[in-house]
Coordinates of C-alpha atoms and ligand atoms in Angstrom, one line a residue:
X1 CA 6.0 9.4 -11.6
X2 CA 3.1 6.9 -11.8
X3 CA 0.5 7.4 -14.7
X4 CA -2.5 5.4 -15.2
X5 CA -5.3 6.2 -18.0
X6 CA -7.9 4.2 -19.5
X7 CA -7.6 1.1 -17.2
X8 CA -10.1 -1.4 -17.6
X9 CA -9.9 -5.4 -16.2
X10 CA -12.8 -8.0 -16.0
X11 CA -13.1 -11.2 -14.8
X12 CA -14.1 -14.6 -16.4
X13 CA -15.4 -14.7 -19.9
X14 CA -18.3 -14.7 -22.0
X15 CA -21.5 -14.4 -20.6
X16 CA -19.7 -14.9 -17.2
X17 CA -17.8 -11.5 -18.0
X18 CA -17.6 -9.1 -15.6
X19 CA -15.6 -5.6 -15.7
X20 CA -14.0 -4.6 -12.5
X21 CA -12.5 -1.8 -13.5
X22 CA -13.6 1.0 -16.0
X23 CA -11.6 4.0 -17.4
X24 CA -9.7 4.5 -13.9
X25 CA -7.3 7.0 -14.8
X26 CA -4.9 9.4 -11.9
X27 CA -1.2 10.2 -11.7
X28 CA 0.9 10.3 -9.0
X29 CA 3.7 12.7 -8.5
X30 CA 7.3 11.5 -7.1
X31 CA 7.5 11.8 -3.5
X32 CA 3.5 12.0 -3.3
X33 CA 1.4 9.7 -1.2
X34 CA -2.0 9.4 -3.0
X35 CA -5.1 7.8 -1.4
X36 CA -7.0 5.7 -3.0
X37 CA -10.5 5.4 -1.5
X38 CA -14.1 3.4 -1.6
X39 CA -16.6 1.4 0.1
X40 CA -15.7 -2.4 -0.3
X41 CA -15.4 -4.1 -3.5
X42 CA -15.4 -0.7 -6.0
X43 CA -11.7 -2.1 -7.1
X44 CA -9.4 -0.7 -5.1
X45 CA -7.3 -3.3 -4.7
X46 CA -7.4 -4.8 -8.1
X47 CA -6.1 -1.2 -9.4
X48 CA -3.3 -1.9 -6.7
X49 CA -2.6 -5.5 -8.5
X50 CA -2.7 -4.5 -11.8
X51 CA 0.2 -2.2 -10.9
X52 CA 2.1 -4.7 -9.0
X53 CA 1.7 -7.1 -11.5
X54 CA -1.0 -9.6 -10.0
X55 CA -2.7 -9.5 -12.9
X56 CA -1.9 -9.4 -16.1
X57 CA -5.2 -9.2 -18.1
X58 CA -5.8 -5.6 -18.0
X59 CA -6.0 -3.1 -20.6
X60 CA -5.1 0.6 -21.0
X61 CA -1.2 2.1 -19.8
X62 CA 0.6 2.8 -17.1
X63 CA 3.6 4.2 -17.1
X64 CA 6.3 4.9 -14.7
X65 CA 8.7 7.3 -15.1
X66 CA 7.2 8.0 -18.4
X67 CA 8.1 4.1 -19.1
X68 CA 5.3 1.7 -20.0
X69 CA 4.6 -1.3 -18.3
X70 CA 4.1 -3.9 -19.6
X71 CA 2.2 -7.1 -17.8
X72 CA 4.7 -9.2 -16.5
X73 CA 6.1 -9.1 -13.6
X74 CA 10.0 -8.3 -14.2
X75 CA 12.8 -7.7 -12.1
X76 CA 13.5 -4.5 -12.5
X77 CA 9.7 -3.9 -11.6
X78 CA 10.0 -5.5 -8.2
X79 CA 12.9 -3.5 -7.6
X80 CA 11.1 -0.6 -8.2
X81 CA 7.5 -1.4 -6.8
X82 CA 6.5 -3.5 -4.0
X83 CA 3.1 -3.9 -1.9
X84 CA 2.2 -4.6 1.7
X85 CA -1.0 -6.2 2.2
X86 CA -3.7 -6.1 4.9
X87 CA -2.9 -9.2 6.8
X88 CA 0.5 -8.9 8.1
X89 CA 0.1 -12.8 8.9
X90 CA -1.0 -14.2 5.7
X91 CA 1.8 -12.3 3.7
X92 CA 4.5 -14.1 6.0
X93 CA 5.5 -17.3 5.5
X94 CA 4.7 -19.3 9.5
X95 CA 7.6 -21.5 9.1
X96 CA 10.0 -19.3 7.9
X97 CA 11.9 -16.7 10.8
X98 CA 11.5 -12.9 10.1
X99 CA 15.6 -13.2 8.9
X100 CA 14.4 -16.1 6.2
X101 CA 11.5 -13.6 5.1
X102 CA 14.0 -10.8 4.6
X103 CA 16.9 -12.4 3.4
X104 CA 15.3 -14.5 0.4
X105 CA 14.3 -11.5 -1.9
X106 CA 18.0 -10.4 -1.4
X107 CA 19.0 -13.7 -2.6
X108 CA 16.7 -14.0 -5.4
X109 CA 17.6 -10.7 -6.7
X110 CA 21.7 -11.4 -6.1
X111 CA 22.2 -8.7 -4.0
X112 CA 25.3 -7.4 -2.0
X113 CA 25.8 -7.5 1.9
X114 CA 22.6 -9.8 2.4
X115 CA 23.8 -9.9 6.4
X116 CA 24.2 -5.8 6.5
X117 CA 21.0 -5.2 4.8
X118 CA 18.9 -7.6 7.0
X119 CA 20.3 -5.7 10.3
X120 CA 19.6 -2.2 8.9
X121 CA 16.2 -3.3 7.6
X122 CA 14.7 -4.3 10.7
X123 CA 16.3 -1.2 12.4
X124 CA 14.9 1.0 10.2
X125 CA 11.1 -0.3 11.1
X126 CA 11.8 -0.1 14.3
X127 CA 12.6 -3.7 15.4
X128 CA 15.8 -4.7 17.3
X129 CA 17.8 -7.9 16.6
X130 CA 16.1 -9.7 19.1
X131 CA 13.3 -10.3 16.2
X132 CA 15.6 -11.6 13.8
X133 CA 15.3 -14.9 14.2
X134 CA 11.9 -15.4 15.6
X135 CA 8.6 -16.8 13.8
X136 CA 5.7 -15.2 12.7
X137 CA 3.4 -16.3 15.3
X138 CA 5.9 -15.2 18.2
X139 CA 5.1 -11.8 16.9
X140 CA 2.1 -8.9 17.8
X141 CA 0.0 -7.8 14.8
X142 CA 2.1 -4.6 14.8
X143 CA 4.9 -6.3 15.0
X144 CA 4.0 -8.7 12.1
X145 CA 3.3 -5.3 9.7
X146 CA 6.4 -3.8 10.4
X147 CA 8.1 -7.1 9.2
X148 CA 5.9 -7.0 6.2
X149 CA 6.7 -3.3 5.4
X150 CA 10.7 -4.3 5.9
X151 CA 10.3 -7.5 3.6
X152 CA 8.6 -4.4 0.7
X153 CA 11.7 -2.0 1.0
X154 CA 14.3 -4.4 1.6
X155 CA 15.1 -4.4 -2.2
X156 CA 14.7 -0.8 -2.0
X157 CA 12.0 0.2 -4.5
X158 CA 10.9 3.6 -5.1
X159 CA 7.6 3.1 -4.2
X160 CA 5.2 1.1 -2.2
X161 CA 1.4 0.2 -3.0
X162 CA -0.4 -0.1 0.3
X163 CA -3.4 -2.4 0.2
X164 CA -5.2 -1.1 3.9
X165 CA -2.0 -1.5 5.3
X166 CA -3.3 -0.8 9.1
X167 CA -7.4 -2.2 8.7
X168 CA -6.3 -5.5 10.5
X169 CA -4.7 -4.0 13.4
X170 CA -6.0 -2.4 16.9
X171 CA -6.8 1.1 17.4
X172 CA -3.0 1.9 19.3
X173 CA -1.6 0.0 17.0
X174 CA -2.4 1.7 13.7
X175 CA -1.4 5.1 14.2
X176 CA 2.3 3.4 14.8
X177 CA 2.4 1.7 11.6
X178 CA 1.1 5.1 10.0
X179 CA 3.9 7.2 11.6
X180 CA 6.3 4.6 10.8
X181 CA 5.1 4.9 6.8
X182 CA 5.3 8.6 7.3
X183 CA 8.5 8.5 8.8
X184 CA 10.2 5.5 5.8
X185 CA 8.5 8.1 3.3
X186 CA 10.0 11.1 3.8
X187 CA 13.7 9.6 4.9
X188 CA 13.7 7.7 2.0
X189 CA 11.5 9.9 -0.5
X190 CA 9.2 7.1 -1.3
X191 CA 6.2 7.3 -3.5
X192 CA 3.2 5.5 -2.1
X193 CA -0.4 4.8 -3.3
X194 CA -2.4 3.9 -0.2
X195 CA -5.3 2.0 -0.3
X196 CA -7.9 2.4 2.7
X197 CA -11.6 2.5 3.9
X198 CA -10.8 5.0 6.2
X199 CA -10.7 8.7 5.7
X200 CA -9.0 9.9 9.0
X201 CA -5.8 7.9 7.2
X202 CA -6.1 9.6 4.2
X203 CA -5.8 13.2 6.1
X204 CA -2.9 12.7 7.9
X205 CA -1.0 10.3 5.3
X206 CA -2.2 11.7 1.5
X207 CA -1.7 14.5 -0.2
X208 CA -4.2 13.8 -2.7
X209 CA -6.7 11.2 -3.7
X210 CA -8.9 9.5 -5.4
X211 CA -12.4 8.4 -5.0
X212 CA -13.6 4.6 -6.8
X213 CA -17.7 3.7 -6.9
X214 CA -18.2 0.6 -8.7
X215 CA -14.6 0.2 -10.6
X216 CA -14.7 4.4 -11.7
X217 CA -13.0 7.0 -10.3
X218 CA -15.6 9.5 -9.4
X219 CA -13.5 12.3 -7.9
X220 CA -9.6 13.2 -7.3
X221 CA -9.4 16.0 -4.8
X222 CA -6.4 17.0 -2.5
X223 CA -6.7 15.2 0.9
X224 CA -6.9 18.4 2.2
X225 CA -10.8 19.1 1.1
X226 CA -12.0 16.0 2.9
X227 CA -11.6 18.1 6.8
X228 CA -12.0 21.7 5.2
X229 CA -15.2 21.8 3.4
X230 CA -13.9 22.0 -0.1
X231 CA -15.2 18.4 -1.2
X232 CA -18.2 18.8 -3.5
X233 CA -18.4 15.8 -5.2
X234 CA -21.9 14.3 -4.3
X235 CA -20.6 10.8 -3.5
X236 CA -17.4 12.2 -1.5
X237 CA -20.0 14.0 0.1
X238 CA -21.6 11.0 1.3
X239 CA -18.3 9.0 2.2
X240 CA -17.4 12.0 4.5
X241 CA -20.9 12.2 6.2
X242 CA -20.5 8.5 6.7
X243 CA -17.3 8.9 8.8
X244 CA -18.0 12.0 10.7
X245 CA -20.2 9.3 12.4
X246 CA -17.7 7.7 14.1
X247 CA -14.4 9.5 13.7
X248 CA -13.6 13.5 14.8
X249 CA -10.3 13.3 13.0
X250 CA -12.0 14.9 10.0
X251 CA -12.7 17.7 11.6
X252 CA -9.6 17.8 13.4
X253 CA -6.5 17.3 11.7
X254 CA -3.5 16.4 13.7
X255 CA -0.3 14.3 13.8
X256 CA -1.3 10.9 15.2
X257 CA -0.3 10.9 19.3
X258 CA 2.2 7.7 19.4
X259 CA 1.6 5.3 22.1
Ligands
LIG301 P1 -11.9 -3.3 -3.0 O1 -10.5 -3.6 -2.8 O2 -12.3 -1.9 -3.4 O3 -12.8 -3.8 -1.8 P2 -11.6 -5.3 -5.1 O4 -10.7 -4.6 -6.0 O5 -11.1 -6.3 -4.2 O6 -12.4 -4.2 -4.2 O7 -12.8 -6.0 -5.9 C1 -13.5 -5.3 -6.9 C2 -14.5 -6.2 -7.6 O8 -13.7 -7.2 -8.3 C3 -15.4 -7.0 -6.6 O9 -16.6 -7.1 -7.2 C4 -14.7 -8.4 -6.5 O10 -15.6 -9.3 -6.2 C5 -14.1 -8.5 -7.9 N1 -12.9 -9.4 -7.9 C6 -11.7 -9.0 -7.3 N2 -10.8 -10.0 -7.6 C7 -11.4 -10.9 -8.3 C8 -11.0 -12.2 -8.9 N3 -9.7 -12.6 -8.8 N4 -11.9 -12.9 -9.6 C9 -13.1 -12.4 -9.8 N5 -13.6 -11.3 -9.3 C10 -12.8 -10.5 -8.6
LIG302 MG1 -9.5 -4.4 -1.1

């Protein structure tokens, strides 16, 4: 559904020139949640913004569907793509109530039953009406990230880019909002590319992944290799090693407990 090959994007010019991104190249299969993982600052997210049409400087394809995109950010592309990003707080609007947040994409895109859609949005992440016309601030982090994941598919795109969509939330917390992505993903046969630093994610929530070091992808390897032994790609080695440090869930894969 989603090919990328030959990316490349720097920033500034001249002698100030500096490429971000080199070659990155994967593809991503409808219905798939791919992993895209890294230690901070080997482009991750910059692959993510490229696709969502952050920035338009970069070179190379990718195509959706088999259709080429170009660098613009169209219409018909936020109708099909949408991101969530890390800080629930920063992507919502403080003086605007969660039912002005999901309402104005709605408008700006002319859609039908603005009132219905609303209503079945926050019920399908898990948010009764109660929320509807509170601020920001009056909710938890959680709380906040499920508004931000409602305000993604409330236009109902095909598929979501997930820039560490649970790094800025507690412990509890997380696995929620990762059961909750499961959950919107395979009732509404999403596609999602999932950006995180943390492996134990990428077990329970990818299928397959890829690996970046400085702007290259060094390794694609189903998510299943990272707990069974069958990565051997030096550097994956070393990102695994890292995280057995502090996390078991590599070694023990399992459906996140909900609180
Ligand atoms: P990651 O998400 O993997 O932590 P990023 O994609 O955010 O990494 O950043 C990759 C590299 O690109 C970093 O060196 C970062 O400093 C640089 N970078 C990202 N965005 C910009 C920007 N808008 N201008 C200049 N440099 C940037
Ligand atoms: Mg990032």
């Amino acid at each position: 559904m989603i090919t990328v090959k030959g990316l490349q994007l720097s920033f500034g010019s001249g002698s100030q020139s500096h490429q971000v991104l080199h070659d990155v190249g994967f593809s991503v299969g409808e219905g798939e949640v791919f992993g895209l993982v890294g230690e901070s600052g080997s482009g991750k997210s910059t692959v993510l913004r490229c696709l969502a049409g952050l920035h338009r400087h970069w070179e190379g394809e990718i195509r959706i569907g088999g259709q080429a995109l170009g660098h613009k950010l169209t219409r018909e592309r936020c109708r099909l793509m949408q991101m969530v990003f890390q800080d629930p707080y920063g992507s919502l609007h403080p003086r605007h109530t969660i039912d002005m947040a999901l309402s104005e994409p709605l408008k700006i895109h002319k859609m039908d039953r603005q009132d219905e859609r609303v209503a079945q949005m926050l019920a399908k992440v898990g948010l009764n009406e109660s929320f509807r016309y509170r601020y920001p601030h009056q909710l938890s982090g959680g709380q906040r990230q499920r508004v931000a994941i409602a305000r993604a598919l409330i236009l109902e795109p095909r598929i979501l880019l997930l820039d560490e969509p649970t790094s800025a939330l507690d412990v509890s917390v997380q696995a929620e909002i990762l059961n909750l992505l499961a959950e919107l993903r395979e009732r509404e046969g999403l596609t999602y590319i999932l950006v995180t630093h943390d492996l134990g994610v990428v077990v329970h929530l990818c299928d397959r992944l890829a690996v970046m070091q400085q702007g290259r992808i060094v390794d694609t390897l189903p998510s299943e290799q990272l707990s069974n032994g069958g990565a051997t790609h030096p550097y994956t080695r070393t990102l695994i090693d890292a995280t057995r440090n502090y996390s078991r869930v590599l070694e023990r894969p399992q459906q996140f407990a909900s609180p």
